[in-house]
Short mmCIF file of C-alpha atoms in Angstrom, two decimals:
data_model
loop_
_atom_site.label_atom_id
_atom_site.label_comp_id
_atom_site.label_asym_id
_atom_site.label_seq_id
_atom_site.Cartn_x
_atom_site.Cartn_y
_atom_site.Cartn_z
CA MET A 1 -151.28 -31.66 13.64
CA GLN A 2 -152.49 -34.88 14.28
CA ALA A 3 -155.32 -35.93 16.59
CA GLY A 4 -155.03 -38.76 18.97
CA PRO A 5 -157.38 -41.65 19.47
CA THR A 6 -160.80 -40.67 20.86
CA VAL A 7 -162.00 -41.67 24.15
CA GLU A 8 -164.50 -44.00 22.49
CA ALA A 9 -162.03 -45.49 20.41
CA VAL A 10 -159.73 -46.39 23.44
CA GLN A 11 -162.87 -47.52 25.44
CA GLN A 12 -163.88 -49.58 22.42
CA ILE A 13 -160.36 -51.49 22.47
CA TRP A 14 -160.38 -51.65 26.55
CA VAL A 15 -163.64 -53.63 26.25
CA THR A 16 -162.60 -55.72 23.26
CA SER A 17 -159.43 -56.46 25.23
CA LEU A 18 -161.25 -57.53 28.28
CA GLY A 19 -163.82 -59.61 25.99
CA ILE A 20 -160.97 -61.49 24.54
CA PHE A 21 -159.31 -61.73 27.85
CA PHE A 22 -162.53 -63.60 29.29
CA VAL A 23 -162.63 -65.85 26.35
CA VAL A 24 -159.00 -66.79 26.92
CA LEU A 25 -159.77 -67.38 30.51
CA VAL A 26 -162.80 -69.74 30.04
CA VAL A 27 -160.97 -71.97 27.31
CA VAL A 28 -157.70 -72.20 29.80
CA ALA A 29 -160.15 -72.90 32.88
CA VAL A 30 -161.85 -75.69 30.79
CA LEU A 31 -158.49 -77.13 29.37
CA LEU A 32 -157.33 -77.01 33.17
CA ALA A 33 -160.64 -79.14 34.29
CA LEU A 34 -159.90 -81.69 31.40
CA ILE A 35 -156.15 -82.13 32.54
CA LEU A 36 -157.25 -82.58 36.00
CA SER A 37 -159.99 -85.06 34.99
CA THR A 38 -157.46 -86.85 32.96
CA ALA A 39 -154.73 -86.72 35.60
CA GLU A 40 -157.51 -88.40 37.97
CA GLY A 41 -158.38 -91.09 35.78
CA ILE A 42 -154.32 -91.95 35.28
CA ARG A 43 -153.97 -91.87 38.85
CA GLU A 44 -157.05 -94.28 39.41
CA GLY A 45 -155.76 -96.41 36.71
CA VAL A 46 -152.18 -96.88 38.31
CA GLN A 47 -153.90 -97.26 41.53
CA GLU A 48 -155.68 -100.29 40.24
CA ILE A 49 -152.46 -101.74 38.43
CA TRP A 50 -150.69 -101.28 41.65
CA ASN A 51 -153.32 -103.55 43.51
CA THR A 52 -153.40 -106.08 40.97
CA GLY A 53 -149.62 -106.24 40.88
CA GLN A 54 -150.04 -106.71 44.92
CA LYS A 55 -152.39 -109.16 44.61
CA ILE A 56 -150.30 -110.94 41.97
CA ALA A 57 -147.01 -110.88 43.99
CA ASN A 58 -149.05 -112.09 47.09
CA ASN A 59 -150.49 -115.21 45.13
CA THR A 60 -147.04 -116.03 43.64
CA VAL A 61 -144.62 -115.62 46.50
CA HIS A 62 -144.74 -119.16 47.13
CA ILE A 63 -143.68 -120.45 43.72
CA ALA A 64 -139.93 -120.32 44.73
CA LEU A 65 -140.55 -122.51 47.62
CA LEU A 66 -142.15 -125.18 44.98
CA GLN A 67 -138.84 -126.37 43.80
CA ARG A 68 -137.80 -127.58 47.45
CA THR A 69 -141.39 -128.90 47.71
CA ASN A 70 -140.74 -130.95 44.42
CA ARG A 71 -137.59 -132.22 45.58
CA ARG A 72 -138.89 -133.64 48.82
CA VAL A 73 -141.73 -135.29 46.73
CA ASP A 74 -139.61 -136.87 44.59
CA THR A 75 -137.71 -138.42 47.90
CA ILE A 76 -141.06 -139.49 49.09
CA LEU A 77 -142.03 -141.08 45.86
CA ALA A 78 -138.89 -142.91 45.47
CA SER A 79 -139.40 -144.18 49.23
CA ALA A 80 -142.66 -145.15 48.43
CA ARG A 81 -141.72 -147.02 45.32
CA GLY A 82 -139.18 -148.55 47.59
CA VAL A 83 -141.71 -149.85 50.06
CA ALA A 84 -144.31 -150.70 47.35
CA GLY A 85 -141.52 -153.14 45.55
CA ALA A 86 -140.85 -154.75 49.24
CA THR A 87 -144.35 -155.18 49.88
CA ALA A 88 -144.88 -156.95 46.53
CA ALA A 89 -141.33 -159.02 46.95
CA LEU A 90 -143.12 -160.05 50.48
CA ARG A 91 -146.40 -160.62 48.77
CA ASP A 92 -145.09 -162.98 45.97
CA HIS A 93 -142.59 -164.84 48.56
CA ALA A 94 -145.42 -165.41 50.68
CA ARG A 95 -147.54 -167.10 47.98
CA GLU A 96 -144.98 -169.68 47.06
CA CYS A 97 -143.24 -170.43 50.55
CA PRO A 98 -145.16 -173.05 52.60
CA GLY A 99 -143.28 -171.81 55.74
CA CYS A 100 -144.47 -168.11 55.53
CA PRO A 101 -144.52 -165.96 58.02
CA ALA A 102 -142.21 -167.96 59.93
CA CYS A 103 -139.36 -168.00 57.47
CA VAL A 104 -139.61 -164.22 57.29
CA LEU A 105 -140.41 -163.30 60.75
CA GLY A 106 -138.09 -166.11 62.05
CA PRO A 107 -138.76 -169.25 64.38
CA ASP A 108 -140.11 -167.19 67.40
CA TRP A 109 -143.01 -165.84 65.55
CA LYS A 110 -146.39 -167.37 66.66
CA ARG A 111 -149.57 -166.95 64.54
CA GLU A 112 -152.31 -165.18 66.86
CA ALA A 113 -155.53 -166.81 66.66
#
């Protein structure tokens, strides 16, 4: 008849199993701590990206309005060129016309002293 394992052998297996369990437990705890640390770093990076994106959006929201502004500036520039041209024409006329400014302003014009 075969004898079963001794009490000392069973106890040795339990102690070895518990030792392996605690080593695995420590390794898993360390790995989980590393995962949590990495996740926190990723969260901080995402938060920084989000904040930067918000700042960019706030700084560029008015770019769409620049087209309308540019069209109005073009209209103002065209008007200014017209005024400059008319002023230059009046200047040139006044240089050559001995009756100016009466010929431009009309006969009721009187020079103020």
